[in-house]
Short mmCIF file of C-alpha atoms and ligand atoms in Angstrom, two decimals:
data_model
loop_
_atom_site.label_atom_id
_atom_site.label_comp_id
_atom_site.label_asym_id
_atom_site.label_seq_id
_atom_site.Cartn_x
_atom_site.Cartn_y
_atom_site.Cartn_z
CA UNK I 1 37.46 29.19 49.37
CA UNK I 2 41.21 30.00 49.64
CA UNK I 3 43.26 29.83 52.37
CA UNK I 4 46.12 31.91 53.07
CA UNK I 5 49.34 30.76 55.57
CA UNK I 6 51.81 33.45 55.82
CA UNK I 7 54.78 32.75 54.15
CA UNK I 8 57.55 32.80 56.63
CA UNK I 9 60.42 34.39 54.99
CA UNK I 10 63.80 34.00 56.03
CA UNK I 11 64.68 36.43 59.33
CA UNK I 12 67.77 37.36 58.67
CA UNK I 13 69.95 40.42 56.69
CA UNK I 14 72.26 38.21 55.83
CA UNK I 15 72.03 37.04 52.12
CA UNK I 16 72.67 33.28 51.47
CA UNK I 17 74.93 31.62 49.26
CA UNK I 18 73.47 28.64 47.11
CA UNK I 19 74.64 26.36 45.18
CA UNK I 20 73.26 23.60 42.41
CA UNK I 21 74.42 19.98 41.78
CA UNK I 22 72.53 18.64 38.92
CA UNK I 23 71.72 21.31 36.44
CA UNK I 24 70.19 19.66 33.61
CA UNK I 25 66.52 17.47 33.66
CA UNK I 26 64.66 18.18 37.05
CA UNK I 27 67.30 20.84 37.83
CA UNK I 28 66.57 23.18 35.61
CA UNK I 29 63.55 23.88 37.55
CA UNK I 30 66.31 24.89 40.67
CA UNK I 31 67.93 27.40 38.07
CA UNK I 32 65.01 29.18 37.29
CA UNK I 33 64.74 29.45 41.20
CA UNK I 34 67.99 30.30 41.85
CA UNK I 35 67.99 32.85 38.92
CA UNK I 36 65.03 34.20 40.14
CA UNK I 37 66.06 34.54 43.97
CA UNK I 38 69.54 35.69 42.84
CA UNK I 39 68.25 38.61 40.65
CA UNK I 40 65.92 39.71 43.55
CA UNK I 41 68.67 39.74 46.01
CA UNK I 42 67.33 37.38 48.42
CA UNK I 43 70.25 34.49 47.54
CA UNK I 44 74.03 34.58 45.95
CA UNK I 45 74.29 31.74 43.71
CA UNK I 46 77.89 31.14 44.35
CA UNK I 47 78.17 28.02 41.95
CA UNK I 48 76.84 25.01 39.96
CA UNK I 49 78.36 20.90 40.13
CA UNK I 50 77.22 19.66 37.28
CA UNK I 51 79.41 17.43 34.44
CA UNK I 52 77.60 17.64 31.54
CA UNK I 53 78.85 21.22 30.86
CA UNK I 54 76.56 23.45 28.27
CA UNK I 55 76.72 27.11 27.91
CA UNK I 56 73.78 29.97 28.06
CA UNK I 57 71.97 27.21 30.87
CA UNK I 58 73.18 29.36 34.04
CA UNK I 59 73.78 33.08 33.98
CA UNK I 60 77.67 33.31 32.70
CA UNK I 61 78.43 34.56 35.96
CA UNK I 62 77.93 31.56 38.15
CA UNK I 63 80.85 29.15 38.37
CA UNK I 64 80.63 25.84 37.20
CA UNK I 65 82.10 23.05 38.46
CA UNK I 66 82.39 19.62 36.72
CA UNK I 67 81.92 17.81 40.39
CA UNK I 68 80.19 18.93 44.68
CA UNK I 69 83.38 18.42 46.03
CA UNK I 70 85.35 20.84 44.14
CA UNK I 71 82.13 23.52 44.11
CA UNK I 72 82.85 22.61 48.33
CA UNK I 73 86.29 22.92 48.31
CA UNK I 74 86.51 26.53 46.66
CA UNK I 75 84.06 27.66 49.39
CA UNK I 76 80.68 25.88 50.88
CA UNK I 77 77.54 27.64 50.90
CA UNK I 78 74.66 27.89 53.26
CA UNK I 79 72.99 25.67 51.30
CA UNK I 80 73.07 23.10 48.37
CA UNK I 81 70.23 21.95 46.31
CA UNK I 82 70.60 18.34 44.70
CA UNK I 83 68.86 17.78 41.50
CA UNK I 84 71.03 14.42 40.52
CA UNK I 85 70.16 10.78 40.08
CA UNK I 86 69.05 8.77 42.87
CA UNK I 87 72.13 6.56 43.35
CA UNK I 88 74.35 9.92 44.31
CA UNK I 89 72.42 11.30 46.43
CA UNK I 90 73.42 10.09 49.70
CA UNK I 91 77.43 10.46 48.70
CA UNK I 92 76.58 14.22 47.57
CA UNK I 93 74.51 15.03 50.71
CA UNK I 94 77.08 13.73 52.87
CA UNK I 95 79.70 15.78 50.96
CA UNK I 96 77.62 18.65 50.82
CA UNK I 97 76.83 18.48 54.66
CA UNK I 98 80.58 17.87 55.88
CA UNK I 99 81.84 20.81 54.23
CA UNK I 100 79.31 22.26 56.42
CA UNK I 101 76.42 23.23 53.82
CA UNK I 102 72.85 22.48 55.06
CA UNK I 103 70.85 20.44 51.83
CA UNK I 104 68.04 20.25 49.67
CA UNK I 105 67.70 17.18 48.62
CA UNK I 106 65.73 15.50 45.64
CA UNK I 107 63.21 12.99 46.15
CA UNK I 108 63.87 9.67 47.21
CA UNK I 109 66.69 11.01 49.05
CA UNK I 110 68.07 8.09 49.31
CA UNK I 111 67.84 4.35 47.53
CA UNK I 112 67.61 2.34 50.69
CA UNK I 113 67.51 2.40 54.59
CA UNK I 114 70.97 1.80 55.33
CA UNK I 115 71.54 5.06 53.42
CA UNK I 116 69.04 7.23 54.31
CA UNK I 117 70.51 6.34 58.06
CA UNK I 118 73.75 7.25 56.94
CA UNK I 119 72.67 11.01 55.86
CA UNK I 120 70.31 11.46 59.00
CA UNK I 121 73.46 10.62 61.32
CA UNK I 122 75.79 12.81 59.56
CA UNK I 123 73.13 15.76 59.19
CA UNK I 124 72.85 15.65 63.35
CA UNK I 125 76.42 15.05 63.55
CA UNK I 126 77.36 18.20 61.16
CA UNK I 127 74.55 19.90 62.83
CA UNK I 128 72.98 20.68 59.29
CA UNK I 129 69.68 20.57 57.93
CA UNK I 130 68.46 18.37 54.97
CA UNK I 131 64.87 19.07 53.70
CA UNK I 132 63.57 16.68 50.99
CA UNK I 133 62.32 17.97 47.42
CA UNK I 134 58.27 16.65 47.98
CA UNK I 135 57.10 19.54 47.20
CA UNK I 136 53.58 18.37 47.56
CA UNK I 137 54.60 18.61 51.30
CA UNK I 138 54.97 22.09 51.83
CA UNK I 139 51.88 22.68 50.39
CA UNK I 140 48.88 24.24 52.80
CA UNK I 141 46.37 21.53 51.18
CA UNK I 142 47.93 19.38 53.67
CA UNK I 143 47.64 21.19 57.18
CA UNK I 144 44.15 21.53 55.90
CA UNK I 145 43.34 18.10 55.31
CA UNK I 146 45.14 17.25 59.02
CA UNK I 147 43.13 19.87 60.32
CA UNK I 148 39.96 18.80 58.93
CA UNK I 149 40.38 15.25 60.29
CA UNK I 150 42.16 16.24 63.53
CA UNK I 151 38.47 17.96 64.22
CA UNK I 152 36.42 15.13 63.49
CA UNK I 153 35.31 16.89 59.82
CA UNK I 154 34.69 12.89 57.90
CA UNK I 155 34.23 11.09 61.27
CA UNK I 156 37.10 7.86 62.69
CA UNK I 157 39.26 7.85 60.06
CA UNK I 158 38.85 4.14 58.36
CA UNK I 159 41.77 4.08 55.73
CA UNK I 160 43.84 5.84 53.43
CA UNK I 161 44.85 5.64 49.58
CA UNK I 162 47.06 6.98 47.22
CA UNK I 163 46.24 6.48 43.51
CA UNK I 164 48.19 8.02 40.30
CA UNK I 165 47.04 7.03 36.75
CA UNK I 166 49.86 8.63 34.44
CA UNK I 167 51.27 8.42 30.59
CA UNK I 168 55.03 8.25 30.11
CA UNK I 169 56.19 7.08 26.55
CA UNK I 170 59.46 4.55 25.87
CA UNK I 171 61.33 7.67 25.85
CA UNK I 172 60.79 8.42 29.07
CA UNK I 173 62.35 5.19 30.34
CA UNK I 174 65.74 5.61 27.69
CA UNK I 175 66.25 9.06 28.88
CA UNK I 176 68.94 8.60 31.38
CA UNK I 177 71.43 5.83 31.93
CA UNK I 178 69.15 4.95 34.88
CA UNK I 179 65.86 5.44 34.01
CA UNK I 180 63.72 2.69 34.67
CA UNK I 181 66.61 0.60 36.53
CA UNK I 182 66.33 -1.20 40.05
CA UNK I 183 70.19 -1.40 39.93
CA UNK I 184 73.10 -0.20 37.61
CA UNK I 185 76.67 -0.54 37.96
CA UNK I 186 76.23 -2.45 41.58
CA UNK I 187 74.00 0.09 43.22
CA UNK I 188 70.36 0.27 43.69
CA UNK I 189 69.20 2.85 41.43
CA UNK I 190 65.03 2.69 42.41
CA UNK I 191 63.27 4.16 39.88
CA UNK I 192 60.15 2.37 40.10
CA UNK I 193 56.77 3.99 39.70
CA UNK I 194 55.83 3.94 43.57
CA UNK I 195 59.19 5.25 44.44
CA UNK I 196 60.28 8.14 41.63
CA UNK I 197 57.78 9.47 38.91
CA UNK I 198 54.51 8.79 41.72
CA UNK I 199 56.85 8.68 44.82
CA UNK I 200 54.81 12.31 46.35
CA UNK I 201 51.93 10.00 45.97
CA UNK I 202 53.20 8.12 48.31
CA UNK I 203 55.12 10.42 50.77
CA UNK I 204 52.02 12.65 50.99
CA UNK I 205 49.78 9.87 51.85
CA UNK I 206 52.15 9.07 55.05
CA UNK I 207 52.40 12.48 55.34
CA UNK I 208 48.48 13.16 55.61
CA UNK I 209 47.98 9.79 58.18
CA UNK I 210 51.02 11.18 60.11
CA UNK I 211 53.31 8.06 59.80
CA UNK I 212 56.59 9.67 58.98
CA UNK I 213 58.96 7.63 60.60
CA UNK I 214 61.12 4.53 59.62
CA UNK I 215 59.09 2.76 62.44
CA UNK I 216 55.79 4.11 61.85
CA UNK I 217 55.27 1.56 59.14
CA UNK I 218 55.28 -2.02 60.64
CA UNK I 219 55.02 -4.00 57.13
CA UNK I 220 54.13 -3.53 53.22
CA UNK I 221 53.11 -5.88 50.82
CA UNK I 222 54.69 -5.16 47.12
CA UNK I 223 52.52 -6.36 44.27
CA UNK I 224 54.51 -4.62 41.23
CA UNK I 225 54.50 -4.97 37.63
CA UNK I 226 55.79 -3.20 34.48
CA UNK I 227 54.57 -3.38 31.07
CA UNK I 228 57.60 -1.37 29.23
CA UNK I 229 61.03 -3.49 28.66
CA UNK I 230 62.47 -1.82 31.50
CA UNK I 231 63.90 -3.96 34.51
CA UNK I 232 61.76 -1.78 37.32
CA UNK I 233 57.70 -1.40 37.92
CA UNK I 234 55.41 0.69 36.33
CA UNK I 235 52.65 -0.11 37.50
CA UNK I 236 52.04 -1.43 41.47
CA UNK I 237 49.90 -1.82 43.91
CA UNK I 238 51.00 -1.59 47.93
CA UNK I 239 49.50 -2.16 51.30
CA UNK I 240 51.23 -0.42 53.49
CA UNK I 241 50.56 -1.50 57.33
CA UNK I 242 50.86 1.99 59.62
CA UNK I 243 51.89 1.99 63.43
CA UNK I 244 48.52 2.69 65.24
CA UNK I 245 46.91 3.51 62.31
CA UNK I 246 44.62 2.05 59.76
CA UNK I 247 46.24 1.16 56.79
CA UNK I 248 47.22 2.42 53.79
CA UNK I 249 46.61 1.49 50.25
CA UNK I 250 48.42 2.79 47.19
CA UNK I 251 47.50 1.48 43.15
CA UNK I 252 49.81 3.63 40.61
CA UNK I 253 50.80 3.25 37.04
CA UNK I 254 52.31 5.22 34.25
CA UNK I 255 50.84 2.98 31.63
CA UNK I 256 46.67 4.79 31.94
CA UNK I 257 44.78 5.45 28.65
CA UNK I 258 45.05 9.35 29.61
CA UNK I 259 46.84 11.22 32.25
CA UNK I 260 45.00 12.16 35.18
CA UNK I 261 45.64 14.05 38.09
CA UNK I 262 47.28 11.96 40.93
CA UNK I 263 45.39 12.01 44.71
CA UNK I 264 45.27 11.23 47.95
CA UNK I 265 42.23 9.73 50.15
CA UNK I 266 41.51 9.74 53.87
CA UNK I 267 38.29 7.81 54.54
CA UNK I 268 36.08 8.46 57.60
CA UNK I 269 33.29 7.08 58.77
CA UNK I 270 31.47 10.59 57.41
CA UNK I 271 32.78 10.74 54.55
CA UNK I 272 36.12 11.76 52.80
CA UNK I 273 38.92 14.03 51.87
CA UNK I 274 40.74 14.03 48.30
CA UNK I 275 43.65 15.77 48.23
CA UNK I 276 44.96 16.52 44.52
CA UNK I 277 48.12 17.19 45.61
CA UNK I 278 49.38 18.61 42.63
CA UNK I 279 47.05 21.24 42.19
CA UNK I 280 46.67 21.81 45.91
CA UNK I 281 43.11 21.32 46.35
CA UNK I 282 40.81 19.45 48.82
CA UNK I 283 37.28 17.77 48.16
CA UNK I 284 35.34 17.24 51.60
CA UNK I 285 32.75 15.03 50.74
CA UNK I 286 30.01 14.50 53.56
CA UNK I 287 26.55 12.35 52.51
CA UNK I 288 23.62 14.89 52.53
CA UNK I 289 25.40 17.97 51.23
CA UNK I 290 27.50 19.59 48.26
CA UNK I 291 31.17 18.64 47.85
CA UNK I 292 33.31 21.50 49.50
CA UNK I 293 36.15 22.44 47.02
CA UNK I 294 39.13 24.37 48.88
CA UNK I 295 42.29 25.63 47.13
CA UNK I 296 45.61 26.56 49.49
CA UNK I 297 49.13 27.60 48.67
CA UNK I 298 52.37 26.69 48.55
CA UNK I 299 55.35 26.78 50.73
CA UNK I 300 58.61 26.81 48.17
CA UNK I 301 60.91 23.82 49.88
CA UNK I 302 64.18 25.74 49.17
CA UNK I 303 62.95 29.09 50.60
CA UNK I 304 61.30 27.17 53.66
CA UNK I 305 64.67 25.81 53.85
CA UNK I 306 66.78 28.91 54.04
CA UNK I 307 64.68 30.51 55.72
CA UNK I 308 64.95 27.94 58.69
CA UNK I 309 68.17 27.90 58.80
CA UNK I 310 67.81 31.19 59.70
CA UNK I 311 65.40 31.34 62.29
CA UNK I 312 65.67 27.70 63.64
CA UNK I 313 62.10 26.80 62.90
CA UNK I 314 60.73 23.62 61.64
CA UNK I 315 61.18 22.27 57.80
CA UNK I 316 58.10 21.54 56.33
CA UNK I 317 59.70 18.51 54.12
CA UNK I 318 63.17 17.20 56.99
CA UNK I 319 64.76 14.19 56.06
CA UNK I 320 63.87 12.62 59.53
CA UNK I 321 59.82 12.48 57.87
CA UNK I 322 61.21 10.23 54.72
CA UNK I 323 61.70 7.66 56.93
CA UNK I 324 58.27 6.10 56.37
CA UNK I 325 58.50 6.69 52.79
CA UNK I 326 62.47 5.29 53.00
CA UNK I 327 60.76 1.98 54.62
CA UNK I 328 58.53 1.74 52.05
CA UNK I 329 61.22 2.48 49.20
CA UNK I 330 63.70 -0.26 50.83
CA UNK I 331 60.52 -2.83 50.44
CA UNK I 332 60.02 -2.42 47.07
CA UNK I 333 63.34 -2.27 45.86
CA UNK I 334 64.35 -5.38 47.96
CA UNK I 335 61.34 -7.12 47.40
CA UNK I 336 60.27 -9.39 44.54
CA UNK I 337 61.22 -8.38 40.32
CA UNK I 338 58.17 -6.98 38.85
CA UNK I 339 56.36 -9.31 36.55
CA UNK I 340 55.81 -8.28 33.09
CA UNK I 341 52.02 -8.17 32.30
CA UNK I 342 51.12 -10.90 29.55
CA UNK I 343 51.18 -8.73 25.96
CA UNK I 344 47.35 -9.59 25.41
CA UNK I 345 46.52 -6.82 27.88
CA UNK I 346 48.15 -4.11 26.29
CA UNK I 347 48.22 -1.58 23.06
CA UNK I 348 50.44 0.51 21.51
CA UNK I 349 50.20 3.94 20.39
CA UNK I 350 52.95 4.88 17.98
CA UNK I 351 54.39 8.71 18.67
CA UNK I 352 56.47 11.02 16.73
CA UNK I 353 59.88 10.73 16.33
CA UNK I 354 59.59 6.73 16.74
CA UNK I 355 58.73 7.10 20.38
CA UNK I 356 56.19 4.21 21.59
CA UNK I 357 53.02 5.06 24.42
CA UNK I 358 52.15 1.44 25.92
CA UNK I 359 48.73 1.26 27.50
CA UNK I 360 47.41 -1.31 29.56
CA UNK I 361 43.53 -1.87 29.34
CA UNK I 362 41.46 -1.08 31.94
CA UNK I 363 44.37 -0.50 34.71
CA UNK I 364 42.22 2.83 35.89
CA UNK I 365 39.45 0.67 36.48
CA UNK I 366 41.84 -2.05 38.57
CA UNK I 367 43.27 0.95 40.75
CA UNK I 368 39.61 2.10 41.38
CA UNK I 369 39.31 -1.74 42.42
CA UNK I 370 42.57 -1.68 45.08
CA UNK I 371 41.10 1.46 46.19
CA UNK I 372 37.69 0.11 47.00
CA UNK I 373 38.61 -3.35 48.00
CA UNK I 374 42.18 -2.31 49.82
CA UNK I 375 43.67 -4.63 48.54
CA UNK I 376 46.89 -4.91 46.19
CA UNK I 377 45.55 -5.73 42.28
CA UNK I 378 46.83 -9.18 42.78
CA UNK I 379 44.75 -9.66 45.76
CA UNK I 380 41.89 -7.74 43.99
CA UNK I 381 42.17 -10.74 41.22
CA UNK I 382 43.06 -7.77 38.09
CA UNK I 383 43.21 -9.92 35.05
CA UNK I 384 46.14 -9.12 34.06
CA UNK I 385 47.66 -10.23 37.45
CA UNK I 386 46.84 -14.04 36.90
N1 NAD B 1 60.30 16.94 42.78
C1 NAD B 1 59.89 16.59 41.57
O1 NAD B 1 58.76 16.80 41.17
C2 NAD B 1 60.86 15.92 40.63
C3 NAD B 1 60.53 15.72 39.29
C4 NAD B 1 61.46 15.10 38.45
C5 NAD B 1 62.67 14.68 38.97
N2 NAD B 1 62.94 14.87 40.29
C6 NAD B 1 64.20 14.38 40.88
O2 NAD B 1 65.29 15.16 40.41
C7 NAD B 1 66.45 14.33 40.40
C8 NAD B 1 67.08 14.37 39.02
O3 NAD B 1 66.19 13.74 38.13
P1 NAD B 1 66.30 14.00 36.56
O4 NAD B 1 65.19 13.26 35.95
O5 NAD B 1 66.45 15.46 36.28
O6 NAD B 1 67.68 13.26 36.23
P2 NAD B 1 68.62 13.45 34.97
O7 NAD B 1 69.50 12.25 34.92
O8 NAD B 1 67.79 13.81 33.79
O9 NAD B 1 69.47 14.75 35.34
C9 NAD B 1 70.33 14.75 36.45
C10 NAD B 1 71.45 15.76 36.22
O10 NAD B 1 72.46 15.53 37.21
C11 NAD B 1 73.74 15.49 36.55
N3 NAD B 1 74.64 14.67 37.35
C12 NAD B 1 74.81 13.33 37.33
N4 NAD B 1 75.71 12.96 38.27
C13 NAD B 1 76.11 14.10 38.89
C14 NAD B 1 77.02 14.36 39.95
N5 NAD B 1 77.66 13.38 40.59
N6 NAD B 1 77.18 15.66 40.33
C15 NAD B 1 76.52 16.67 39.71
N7 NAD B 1 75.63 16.47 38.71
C16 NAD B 1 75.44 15.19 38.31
C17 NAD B 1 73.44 14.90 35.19
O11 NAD B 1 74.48 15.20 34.26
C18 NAD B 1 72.14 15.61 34.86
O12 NAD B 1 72.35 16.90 34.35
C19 NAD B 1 65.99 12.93 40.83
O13 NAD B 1 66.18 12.78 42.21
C20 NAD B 1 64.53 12.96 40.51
O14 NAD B 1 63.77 12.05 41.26
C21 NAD B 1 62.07 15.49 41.12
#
């Protein structure tokens, strides 16, 4: 079965100017969009912010700027999208939304509370909207799976999970100045597994449970690890406790034997929803009858966003619903270094071009365990923890 939501296009004749600040990595995946939009006339792309400058990436007519504030100063659009690393953010949104812009902004928005804080109070104050890149959250999988347990469709809802079991080789983590950092150059940088590569994991889980809020999660206990020579986690285990809520446990690692599709769990006392929110599909599972499969669509974040602005309507993805992910992000990256797992428990795979896959054995077996037990791998007595 497929369900179709109406998209809700922007209401307005007026075309919107958009710009870019990050243009390269992740942010070529905005270009595409904004080429895209541009060429059907439904956005002006009035500029890119972007230092690294490389020709034949944007159409030659776009302007480029080296840095936000001079794209803001020559004129701010409606909107800008940020697609740069996680220690600018807040100091581009803020720039971005004082020059009167509303934002898209990349996940984590922000590296820390005090931050993400910061942005919310200037976003009110400038009267400006700021919807967060999880694009797992505009996705229709999700009102179904709310809907499903809203009518009683697994029972009292017992628990929920996150779980991600990825591959990302030694290049991955020497790609960018801060890849793989909890701090560089006296900021925290958060990079971690739980809160960057697996962070929609995460946010869709508190998403699903409804726990959005900075307050809506009363404590987390942070059981990371890493197995690659990089100073952040790769591999971690949370228990996340949720206002009025039961709570929620999250195993993730980038160091699996293959990569498999990340998910999300709500488990009722009749049984249980999977939400694979990458594909955007739902598994019901009741006892006594066949799996129900459902596949929904896809609300594009930037075109929700514009088109909001327009008509005053709800984001699907507003900065106010990171705070619950924010909390979470703030206890990890202030909480304890991640231990390095013990070198018995682990094998390399050589790759081309001298690039290095480090797997550690049986970690999709110890998530499995978290899951099932709910509690962090540590707690759960993983081998490799001890
Ligand atoms: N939503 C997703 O699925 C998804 C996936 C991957 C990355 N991301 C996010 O996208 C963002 C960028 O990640 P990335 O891996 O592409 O990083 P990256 O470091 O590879 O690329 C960032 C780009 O921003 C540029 N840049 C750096 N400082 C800048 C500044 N002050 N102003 C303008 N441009 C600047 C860099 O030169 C680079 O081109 C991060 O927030 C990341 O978490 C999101």
């Amino acid at each position: 079965m497929t369900t179709r939501t109406p998209l809700r296009p922007a209401r307005s004749d007026r075309v919107p100017s958009v710009a870019l600040a990050g243009v390269h990595g992740f942010g070529r995946t905005y270009v595409d969009r904004l080429g895209a939009r541009a060429a059907a006339g439904r956005l002006r792309w009035t500029g890119v912010a972007e230092p690294r400058r490389q020709d034949g990436v944007v159409p030659a007519q776009v302007p480029w700027f080296d840095a936000l504030p001079d794209l803001l100063a020559a004129g701010a659009p409606d909107a800008v999208a940020i697609a740069t690393p996680l220690p600018t953010h807040a100091d581009l949104a803020i720039a971005a939304l004082r020059a009167g812009s509303h934002v898209v902004l990349e996940k984590p928005p922000t590296t820390g509370l005090a931050e993400f804080a910061e942005v919310l109070a200037v976003a009110r104050e400038c009267g400006r909207l700021v919807q967060v890149g999880f694009q797992s959250l505009g996705s229709a999988a999700l009102d179904h799976v709310r809907d499903r347990v809203a009518r009683g469709g697994v029972g009292d809802v017992t628990g929920y999970a996150a779980a991600g079991c990825w591959v990302r080789p030694r290049s991955y983590f020497t790609r960018a100045a801060w890849s793989g950092r909890r701090h560089l150059d006296g900021r925290v940088v958060a990079d971690g597994v739980v809160t960057n590569p697996l962070a929609h994991a995460l946010a869709t889980a508190l998403a699903v449970a409804g726990r959005t809020r900075v307050e809506d999660v009363t404590a987390v206990q942070v059981d990371p690890y890493r197995v690659n020579d990089i100073e952040t986690d790769d591999t971690t285990s949370l228990v996340v406790s949720l206002r009025e809520a039961p709570d929620l446990v999250v195993a993730v690692t980038l160091a699996a034997a293959e990569p498999g599709e990340p998910f999300v769990v709500v488990e009722g006392t009749r049984g249980r929803l999977t939400l694979h929110y990458t594909l955007d599909v739902v598994v019901e599972e009741v006892p006594g009858r066949p799996p129900l499969v459902t596949r929904h669509d896809r609300f594009d974040l930037l075109d929700d966003l514009l088109g909001r602005a327009a008509d005053g309507g709800p984001l699907r993805a507003p900065l106010v619903a990171a705070g619950a992910f924010t909390r979470v992000l703030d206890a990890v990256v202030t909480g304890p270094a991640p231990r390095a797992v013990a070198d018995a428990h682990l094998r390399r795979t050589p790759l081309p071009g001298g690039d290095e896959a480090v797997r550690l054995v049986g970690v999709e077996e110890a998530v499995a365990t978290v899951l099932r037990e709910r509690r962090t791998f540590a707690g759960c007595g993983v081998a490799w923890t001890r």
